[in-house]
Short mmCIF file of N, CA, C and O in Angstrom, two decimals:
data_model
loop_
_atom_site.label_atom_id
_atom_site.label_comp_id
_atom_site.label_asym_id
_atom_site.label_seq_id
_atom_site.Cartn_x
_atom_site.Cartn_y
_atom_site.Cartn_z
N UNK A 22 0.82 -1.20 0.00
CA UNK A 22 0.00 0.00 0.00
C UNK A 22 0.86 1.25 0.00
O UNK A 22 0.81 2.23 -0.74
N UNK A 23 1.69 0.95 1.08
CA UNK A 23 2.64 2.78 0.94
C UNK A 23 3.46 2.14 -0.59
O UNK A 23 2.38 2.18 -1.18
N UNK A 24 3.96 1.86 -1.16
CA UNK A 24 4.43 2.00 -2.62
C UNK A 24 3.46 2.64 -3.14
O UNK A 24 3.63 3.83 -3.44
N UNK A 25 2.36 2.06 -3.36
CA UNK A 25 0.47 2.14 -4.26
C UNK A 25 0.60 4.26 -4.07
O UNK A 25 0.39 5.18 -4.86
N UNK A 26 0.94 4.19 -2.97
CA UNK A 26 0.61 5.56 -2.06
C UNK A 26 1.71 6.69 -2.83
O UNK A 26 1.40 7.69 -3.48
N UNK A 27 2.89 6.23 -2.56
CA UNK A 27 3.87 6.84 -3.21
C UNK A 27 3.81 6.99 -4.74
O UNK A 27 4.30 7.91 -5.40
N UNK A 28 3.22 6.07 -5.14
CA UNK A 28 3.49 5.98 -6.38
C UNK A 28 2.51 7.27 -6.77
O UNK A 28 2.78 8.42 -7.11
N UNK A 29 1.38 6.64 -6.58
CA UNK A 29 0.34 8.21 -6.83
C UNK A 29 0.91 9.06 -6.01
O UNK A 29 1.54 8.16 -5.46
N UNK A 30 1.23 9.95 -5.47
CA UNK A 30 1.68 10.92 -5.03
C UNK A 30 3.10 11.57 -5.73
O UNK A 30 3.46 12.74 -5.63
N UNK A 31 3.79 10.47 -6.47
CA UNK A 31 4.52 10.30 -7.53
C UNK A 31 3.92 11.18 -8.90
O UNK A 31 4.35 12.19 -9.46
N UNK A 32 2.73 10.32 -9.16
CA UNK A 32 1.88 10.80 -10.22
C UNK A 32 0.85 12.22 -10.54
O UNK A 32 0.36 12.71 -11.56
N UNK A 33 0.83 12.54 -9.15
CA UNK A 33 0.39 14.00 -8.58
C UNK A 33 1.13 14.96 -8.54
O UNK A 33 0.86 16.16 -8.65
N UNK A 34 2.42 14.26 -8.31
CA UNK A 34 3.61 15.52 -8.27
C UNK A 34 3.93 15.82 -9.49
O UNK A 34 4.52 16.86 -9.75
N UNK A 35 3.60 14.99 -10.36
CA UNK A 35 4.39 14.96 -12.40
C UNK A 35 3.23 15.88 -12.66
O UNK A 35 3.47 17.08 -12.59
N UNK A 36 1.90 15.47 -12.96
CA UNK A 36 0.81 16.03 -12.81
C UNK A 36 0.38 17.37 -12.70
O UNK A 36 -0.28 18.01 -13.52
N UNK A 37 0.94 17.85 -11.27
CA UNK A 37 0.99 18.86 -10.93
C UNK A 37 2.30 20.10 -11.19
O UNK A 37 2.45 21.22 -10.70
N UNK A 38 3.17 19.28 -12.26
CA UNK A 38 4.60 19.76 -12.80
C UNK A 38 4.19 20.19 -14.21
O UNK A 38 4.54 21.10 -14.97
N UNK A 39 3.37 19.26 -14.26
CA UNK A 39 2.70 19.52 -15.68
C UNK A 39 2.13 20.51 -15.59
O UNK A 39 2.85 21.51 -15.66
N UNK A 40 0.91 20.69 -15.43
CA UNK A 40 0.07 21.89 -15.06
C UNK A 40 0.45 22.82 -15.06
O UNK A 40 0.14 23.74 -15.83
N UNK A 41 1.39 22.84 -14.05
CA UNK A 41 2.19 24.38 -13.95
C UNK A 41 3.16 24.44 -15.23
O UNK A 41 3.81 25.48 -15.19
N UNK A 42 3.35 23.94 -15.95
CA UNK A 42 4.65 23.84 -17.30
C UNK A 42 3.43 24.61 -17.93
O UNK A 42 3.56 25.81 -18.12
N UNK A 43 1.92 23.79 -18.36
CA UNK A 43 0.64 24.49 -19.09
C UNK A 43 0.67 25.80 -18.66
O UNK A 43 0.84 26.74 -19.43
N UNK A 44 0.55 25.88 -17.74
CA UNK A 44 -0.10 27.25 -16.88
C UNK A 44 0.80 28.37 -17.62
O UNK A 44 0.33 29.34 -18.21
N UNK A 45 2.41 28.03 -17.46
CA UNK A 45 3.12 29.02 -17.78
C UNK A 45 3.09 29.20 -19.25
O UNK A 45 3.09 30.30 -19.79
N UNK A 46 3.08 28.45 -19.67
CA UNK A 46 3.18 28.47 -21.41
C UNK A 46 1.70 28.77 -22.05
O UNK A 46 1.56 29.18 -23.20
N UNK A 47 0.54 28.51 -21.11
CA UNK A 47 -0.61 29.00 -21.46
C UNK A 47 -0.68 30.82 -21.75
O UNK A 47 -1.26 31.42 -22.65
N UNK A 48 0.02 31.27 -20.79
CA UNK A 48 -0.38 32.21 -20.57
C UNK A 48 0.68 33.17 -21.63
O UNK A 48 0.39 33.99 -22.50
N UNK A 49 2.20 32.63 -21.06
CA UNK A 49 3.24 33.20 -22.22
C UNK A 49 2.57 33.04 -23.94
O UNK A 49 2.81 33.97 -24.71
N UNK A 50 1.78 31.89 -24.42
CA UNK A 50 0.99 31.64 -25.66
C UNK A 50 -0.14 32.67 -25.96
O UNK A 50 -0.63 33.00 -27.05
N UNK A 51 -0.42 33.07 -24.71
CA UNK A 51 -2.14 34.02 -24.65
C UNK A 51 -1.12 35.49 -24.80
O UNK A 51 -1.28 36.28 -25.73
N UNK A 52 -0.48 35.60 -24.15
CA UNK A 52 0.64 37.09 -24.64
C UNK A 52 1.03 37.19 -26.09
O UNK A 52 1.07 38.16 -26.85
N UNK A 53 1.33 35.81 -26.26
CA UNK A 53 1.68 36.06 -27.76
C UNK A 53 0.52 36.12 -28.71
O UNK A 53 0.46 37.00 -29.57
N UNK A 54 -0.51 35.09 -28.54
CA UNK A 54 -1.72 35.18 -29.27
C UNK A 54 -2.72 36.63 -29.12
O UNK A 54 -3.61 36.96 -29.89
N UNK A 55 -2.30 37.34 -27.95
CA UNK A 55 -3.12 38.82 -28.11
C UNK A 55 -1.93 40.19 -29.26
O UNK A 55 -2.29 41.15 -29.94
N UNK A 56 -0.24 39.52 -28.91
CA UNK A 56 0.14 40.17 -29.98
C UNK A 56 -0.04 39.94 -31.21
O UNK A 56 -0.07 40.94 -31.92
N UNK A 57 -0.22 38.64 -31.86
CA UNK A 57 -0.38 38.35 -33.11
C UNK A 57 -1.64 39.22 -33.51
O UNK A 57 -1.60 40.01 -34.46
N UNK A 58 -2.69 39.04 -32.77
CA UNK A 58 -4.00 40.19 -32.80
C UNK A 58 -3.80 41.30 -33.18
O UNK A 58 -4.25 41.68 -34.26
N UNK A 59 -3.11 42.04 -32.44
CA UNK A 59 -3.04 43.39 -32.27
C UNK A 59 -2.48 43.73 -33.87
O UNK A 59 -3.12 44.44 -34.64
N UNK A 60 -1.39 43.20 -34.17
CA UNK A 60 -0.30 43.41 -35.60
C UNK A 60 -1.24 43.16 -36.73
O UNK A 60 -1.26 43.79 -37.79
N UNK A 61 -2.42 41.67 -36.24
CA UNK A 61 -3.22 41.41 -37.68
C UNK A 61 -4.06 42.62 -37.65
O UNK A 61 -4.37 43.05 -38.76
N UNK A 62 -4.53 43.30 -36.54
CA UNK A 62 -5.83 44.16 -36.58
C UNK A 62 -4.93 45.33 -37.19
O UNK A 62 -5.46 45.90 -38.14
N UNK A 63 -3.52 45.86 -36.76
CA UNK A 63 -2.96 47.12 -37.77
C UNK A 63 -2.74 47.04 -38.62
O UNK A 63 -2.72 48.08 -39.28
N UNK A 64 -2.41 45.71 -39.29
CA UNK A 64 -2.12 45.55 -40.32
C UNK A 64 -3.67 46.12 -41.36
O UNK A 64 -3.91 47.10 -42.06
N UNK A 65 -4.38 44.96 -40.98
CA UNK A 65 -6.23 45.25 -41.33
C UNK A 65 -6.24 47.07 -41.22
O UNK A 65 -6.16 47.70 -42.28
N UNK A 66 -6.33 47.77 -39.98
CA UNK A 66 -6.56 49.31 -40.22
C UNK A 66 -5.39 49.68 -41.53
O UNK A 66 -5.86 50.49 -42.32
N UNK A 67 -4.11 49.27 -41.82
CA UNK A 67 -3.41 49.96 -42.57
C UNK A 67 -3.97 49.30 -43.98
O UNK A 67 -4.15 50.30 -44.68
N UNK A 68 -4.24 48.42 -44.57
CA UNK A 68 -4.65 47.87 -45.37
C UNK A 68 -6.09 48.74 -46.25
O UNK A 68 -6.33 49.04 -47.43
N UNK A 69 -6.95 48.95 -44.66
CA UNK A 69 -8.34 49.82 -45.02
C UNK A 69 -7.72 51.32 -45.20
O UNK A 69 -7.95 52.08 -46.14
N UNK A 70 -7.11 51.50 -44.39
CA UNK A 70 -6.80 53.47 -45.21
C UNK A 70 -6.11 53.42 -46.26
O UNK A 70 -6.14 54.37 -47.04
N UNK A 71 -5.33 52.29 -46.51
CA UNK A 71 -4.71 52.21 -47.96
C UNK A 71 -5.52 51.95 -49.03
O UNK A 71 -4.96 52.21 -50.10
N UNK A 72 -6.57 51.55 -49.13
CA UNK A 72 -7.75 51.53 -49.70
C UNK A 72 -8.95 52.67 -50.18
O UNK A 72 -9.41 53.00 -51.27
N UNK A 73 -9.24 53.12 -48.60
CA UNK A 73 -9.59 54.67 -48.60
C UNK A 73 -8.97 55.56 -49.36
O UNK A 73 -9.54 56.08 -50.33
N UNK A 74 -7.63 55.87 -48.99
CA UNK A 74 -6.53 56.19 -49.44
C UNK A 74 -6.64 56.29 -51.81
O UNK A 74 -6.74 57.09 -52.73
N UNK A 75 -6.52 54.84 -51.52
CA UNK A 75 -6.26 54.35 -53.08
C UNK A 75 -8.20 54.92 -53.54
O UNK A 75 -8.18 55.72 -54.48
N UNK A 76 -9.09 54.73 -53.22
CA UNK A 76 -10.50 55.13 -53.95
C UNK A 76 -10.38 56.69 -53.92
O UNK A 76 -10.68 57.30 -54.95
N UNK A 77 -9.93 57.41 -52.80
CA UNK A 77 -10.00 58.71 -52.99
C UNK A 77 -9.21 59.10 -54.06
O UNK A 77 -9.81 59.93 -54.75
N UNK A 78 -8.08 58.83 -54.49
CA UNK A 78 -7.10 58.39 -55.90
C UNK A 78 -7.93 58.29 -57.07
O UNK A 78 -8.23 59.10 -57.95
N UNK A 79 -8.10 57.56 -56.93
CA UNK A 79 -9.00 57.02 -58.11
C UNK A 79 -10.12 57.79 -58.25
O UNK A 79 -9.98 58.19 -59.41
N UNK A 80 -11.19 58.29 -57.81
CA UNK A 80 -11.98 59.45 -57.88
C UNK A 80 -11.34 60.60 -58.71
O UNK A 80 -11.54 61.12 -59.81
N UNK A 81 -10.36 60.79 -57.53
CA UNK A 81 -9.59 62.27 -58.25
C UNK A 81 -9.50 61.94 -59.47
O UNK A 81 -10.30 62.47 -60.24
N UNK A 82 -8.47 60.92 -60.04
CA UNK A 82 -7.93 60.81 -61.77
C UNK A 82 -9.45 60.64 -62.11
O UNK A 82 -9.67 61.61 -62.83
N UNK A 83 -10.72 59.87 -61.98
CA UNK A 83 -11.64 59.37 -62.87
C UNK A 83 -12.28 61.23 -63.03
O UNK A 83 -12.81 61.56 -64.09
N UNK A 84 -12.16 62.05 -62.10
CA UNK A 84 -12.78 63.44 -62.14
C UNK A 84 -12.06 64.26 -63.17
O UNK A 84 -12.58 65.11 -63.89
N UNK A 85 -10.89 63.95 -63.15
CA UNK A 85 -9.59 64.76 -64.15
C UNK A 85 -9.84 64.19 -65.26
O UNK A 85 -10.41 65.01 -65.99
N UNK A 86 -9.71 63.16 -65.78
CA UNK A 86 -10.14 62.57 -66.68
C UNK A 86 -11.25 62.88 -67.35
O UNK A 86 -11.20 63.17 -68.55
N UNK A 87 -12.67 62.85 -66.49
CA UNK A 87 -13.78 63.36 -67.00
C UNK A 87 -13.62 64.87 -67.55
O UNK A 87 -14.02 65.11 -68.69
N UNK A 88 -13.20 65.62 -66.98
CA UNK A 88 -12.34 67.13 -67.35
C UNK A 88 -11.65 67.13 -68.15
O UNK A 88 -11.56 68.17 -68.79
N UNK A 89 -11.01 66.24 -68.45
CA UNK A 89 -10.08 65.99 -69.71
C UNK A 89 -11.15 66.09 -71.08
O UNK A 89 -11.40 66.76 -72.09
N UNK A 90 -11.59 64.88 -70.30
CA UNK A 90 -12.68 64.39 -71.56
C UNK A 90 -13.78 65.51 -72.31
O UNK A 90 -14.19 65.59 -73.46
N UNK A 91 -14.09 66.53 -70.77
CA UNK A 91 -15.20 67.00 -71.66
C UNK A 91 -14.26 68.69 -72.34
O UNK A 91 -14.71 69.18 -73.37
N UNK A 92 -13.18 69.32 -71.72
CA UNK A 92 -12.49 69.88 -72.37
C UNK A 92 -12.31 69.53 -73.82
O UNK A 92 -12.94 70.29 -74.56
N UNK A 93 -11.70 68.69 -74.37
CA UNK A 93 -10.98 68.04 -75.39
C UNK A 93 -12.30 67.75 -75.97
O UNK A 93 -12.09 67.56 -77.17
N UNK A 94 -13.79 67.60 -75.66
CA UNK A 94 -15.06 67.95 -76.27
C UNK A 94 -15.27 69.47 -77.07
O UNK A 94 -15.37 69.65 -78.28
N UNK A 95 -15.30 70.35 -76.11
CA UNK A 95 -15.69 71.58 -75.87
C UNK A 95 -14.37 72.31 -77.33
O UNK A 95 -14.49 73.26 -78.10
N UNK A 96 -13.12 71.19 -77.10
CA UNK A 96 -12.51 71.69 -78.35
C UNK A 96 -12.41 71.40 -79.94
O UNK A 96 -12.14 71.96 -81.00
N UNK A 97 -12.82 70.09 -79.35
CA UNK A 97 -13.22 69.48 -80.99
C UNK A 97 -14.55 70.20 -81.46
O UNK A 97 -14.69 70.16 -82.68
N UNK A 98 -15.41 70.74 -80.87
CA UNK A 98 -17.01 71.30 -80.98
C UNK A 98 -16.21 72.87 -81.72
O UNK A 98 -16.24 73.16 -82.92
N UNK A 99 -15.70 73.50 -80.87
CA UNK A 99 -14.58 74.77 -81.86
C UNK A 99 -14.01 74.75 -82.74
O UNK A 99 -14.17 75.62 -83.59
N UNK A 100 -12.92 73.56 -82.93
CA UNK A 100 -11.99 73.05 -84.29
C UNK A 100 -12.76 73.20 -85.23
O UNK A 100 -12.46 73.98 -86.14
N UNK A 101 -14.31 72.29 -85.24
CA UNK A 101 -15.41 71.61 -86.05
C UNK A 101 -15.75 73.15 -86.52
O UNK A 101 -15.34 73.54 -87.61
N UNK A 102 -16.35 73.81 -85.86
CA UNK A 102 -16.69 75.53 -86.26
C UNK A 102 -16.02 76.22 -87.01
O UNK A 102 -16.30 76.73 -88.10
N UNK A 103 -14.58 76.24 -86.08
CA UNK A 103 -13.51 77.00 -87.54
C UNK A 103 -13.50 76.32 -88.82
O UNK A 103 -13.64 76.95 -89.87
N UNK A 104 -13.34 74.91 -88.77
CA UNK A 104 -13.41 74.45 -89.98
C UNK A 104 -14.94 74.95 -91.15
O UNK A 104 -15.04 75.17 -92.36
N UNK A 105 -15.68 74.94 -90.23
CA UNK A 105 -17.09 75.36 -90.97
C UNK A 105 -17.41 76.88 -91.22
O UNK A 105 -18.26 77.55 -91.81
N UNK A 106 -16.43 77.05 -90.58
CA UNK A 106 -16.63 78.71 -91.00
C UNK A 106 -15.19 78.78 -92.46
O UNK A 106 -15.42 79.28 -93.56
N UNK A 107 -13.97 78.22 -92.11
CA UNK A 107 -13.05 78.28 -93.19
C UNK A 107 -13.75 78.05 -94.58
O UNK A 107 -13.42 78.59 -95.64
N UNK A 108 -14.76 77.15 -94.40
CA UNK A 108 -15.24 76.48 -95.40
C UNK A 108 -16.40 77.22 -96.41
O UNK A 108 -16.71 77.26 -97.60
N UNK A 109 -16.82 77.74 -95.18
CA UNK A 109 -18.40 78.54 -95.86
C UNK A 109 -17.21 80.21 -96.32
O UNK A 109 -17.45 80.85 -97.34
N UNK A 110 -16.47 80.46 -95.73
CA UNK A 110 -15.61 81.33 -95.88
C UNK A 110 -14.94 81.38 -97.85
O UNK A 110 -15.02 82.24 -98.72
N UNK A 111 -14.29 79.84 -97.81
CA UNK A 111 -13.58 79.75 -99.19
C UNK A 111 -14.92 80.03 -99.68
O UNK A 111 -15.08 81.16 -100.13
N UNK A 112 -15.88 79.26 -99.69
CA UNK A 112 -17.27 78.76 -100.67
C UNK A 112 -17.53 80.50 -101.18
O UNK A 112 -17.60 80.89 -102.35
N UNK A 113 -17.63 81.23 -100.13
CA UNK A 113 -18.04 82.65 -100.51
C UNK A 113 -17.19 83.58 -100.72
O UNK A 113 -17.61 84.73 -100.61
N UNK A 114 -15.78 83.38 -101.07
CA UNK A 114 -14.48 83.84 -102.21
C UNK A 114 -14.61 83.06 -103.31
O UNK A 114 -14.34 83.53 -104.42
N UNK A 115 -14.95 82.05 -103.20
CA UNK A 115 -15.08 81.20 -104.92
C UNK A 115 -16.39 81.87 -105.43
O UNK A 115 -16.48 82.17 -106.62
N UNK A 116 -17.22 82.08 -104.72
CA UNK A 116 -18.32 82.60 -105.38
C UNK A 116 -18.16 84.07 -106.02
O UNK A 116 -18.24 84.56 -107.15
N UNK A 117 -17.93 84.46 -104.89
CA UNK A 117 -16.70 86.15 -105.53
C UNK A 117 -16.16 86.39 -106.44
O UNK A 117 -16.25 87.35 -107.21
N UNK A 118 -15.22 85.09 -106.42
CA UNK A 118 -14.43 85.44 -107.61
C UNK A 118 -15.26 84.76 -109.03
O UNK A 118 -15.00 85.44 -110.02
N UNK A 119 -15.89 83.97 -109.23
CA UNK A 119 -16.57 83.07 -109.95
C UNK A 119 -17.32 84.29 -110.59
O UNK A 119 -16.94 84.63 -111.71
N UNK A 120 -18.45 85.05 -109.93
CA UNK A 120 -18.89 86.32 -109.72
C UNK A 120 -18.19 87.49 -110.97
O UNK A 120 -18.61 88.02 -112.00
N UNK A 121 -16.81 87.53 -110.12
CA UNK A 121 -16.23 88.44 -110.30
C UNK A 121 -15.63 87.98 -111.88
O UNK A 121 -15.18 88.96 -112.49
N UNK A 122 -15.56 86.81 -112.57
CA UNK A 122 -14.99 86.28 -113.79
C UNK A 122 -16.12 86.54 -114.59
O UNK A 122 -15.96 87.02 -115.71
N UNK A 123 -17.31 86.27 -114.14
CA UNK A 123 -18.25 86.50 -114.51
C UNK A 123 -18.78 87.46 -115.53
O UNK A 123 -19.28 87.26 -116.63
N UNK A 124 -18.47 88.86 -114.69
CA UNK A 124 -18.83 89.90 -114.80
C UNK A 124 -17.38 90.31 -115.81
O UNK A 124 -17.46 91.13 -116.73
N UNK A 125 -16.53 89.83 -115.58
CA UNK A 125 -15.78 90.21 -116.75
C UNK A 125 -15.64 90.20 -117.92
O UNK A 125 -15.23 91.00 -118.75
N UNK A 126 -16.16 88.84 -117.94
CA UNK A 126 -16.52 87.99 -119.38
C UNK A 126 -17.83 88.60 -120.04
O UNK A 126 -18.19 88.38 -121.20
N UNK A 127 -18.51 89.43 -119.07
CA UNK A 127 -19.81 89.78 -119.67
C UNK A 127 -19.39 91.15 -119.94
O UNK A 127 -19.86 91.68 -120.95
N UNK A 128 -18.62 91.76 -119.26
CA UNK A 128 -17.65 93.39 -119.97
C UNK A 128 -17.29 93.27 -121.34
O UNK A 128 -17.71 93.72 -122.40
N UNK A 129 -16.31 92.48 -120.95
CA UNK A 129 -15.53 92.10 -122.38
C UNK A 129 -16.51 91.99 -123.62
O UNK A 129 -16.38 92.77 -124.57
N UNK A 130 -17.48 91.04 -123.62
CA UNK A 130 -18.99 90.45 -124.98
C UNK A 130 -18.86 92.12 -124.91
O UNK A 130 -18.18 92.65 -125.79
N UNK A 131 -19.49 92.95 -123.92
CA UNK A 131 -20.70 94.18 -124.46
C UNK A 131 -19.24 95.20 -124.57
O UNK A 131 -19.59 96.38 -124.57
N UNK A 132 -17.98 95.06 -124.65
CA UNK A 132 -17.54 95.99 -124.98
C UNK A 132 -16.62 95.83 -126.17
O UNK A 132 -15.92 96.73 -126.63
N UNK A 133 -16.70 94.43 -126.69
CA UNK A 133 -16.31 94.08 -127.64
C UNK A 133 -17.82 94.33 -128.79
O UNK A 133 -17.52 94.92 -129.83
N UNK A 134 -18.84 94.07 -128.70
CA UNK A 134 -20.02 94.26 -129.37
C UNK A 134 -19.73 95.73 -129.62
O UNK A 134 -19.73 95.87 -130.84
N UNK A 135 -19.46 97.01 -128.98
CA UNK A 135 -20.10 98.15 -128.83
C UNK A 135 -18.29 98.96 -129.72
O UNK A 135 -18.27 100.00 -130.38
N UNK A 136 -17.21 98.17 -129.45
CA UNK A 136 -16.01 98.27 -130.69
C UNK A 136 -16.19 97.72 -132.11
O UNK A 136 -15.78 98.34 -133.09
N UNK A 137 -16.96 96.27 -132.20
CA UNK A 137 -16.62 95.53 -132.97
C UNK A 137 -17.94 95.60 -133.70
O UNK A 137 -17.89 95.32 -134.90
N UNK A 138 -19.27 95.96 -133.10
CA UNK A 138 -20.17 96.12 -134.04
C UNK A 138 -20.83 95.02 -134.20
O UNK A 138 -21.63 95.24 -135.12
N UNK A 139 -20.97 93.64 -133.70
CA UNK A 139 -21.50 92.69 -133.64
C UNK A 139 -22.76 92.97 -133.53
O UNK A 139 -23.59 92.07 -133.44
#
């Protein structure tokens, strides 16, 4: 019986060596497992303002862009004008001068008729 006795008391003492080995490493593990936390959760906040960050970005260029876009409208709509005015411009010097050949050719007949007796 005292062996039986010892022996468990043997097995209580390992037992209770154990425990305390858990206990300490439980807790040194729970220190580390609330730092791993902390680094994943800054990481997570730095991740989200880098995001924030990157859409407010992206807004800006898609707004510049749109500004781009409707500028580079507003100028092709002008280009298009001058051209239509250059155009109606020649059209009404060709007519001028067309006009103006015109009227020469019709000098010339009535002042050749009014020399020549035709």
């Amino acid at each position: 019986m005292e062996t039986a006795a010892k022996a468990r008391a043997e097995m209580l003492a390992k037992a209770k060596a154990r425990a305390e080995a858990a206990k300490v490493n439980f807790e040194s593990k729970t220190e580390e497992r609330k730092a791993i936390a902390v680094a994943r959760e800054e990481r997570a906040a730095k991740r989200a303002e880098e995001k924030r960050l990157a859409a407010i970005q992206a807004e800006k260029q898609r707004a510049l862009e749109e500004e781009q876009r409707r500028l580079a409208e507003i100028e092709a709509k002008a280009q298009a004008e001058r051209e239509h005015e250059a155009r109606v411009r020649a059209e009404e010097e060709r007519e001028i001068e067309q006009k103006a050949k015109r009227d020469a050719r019709y000098a010339a007949r009535k002042a050749g008729k009014k020399k020549g007796g035709r």
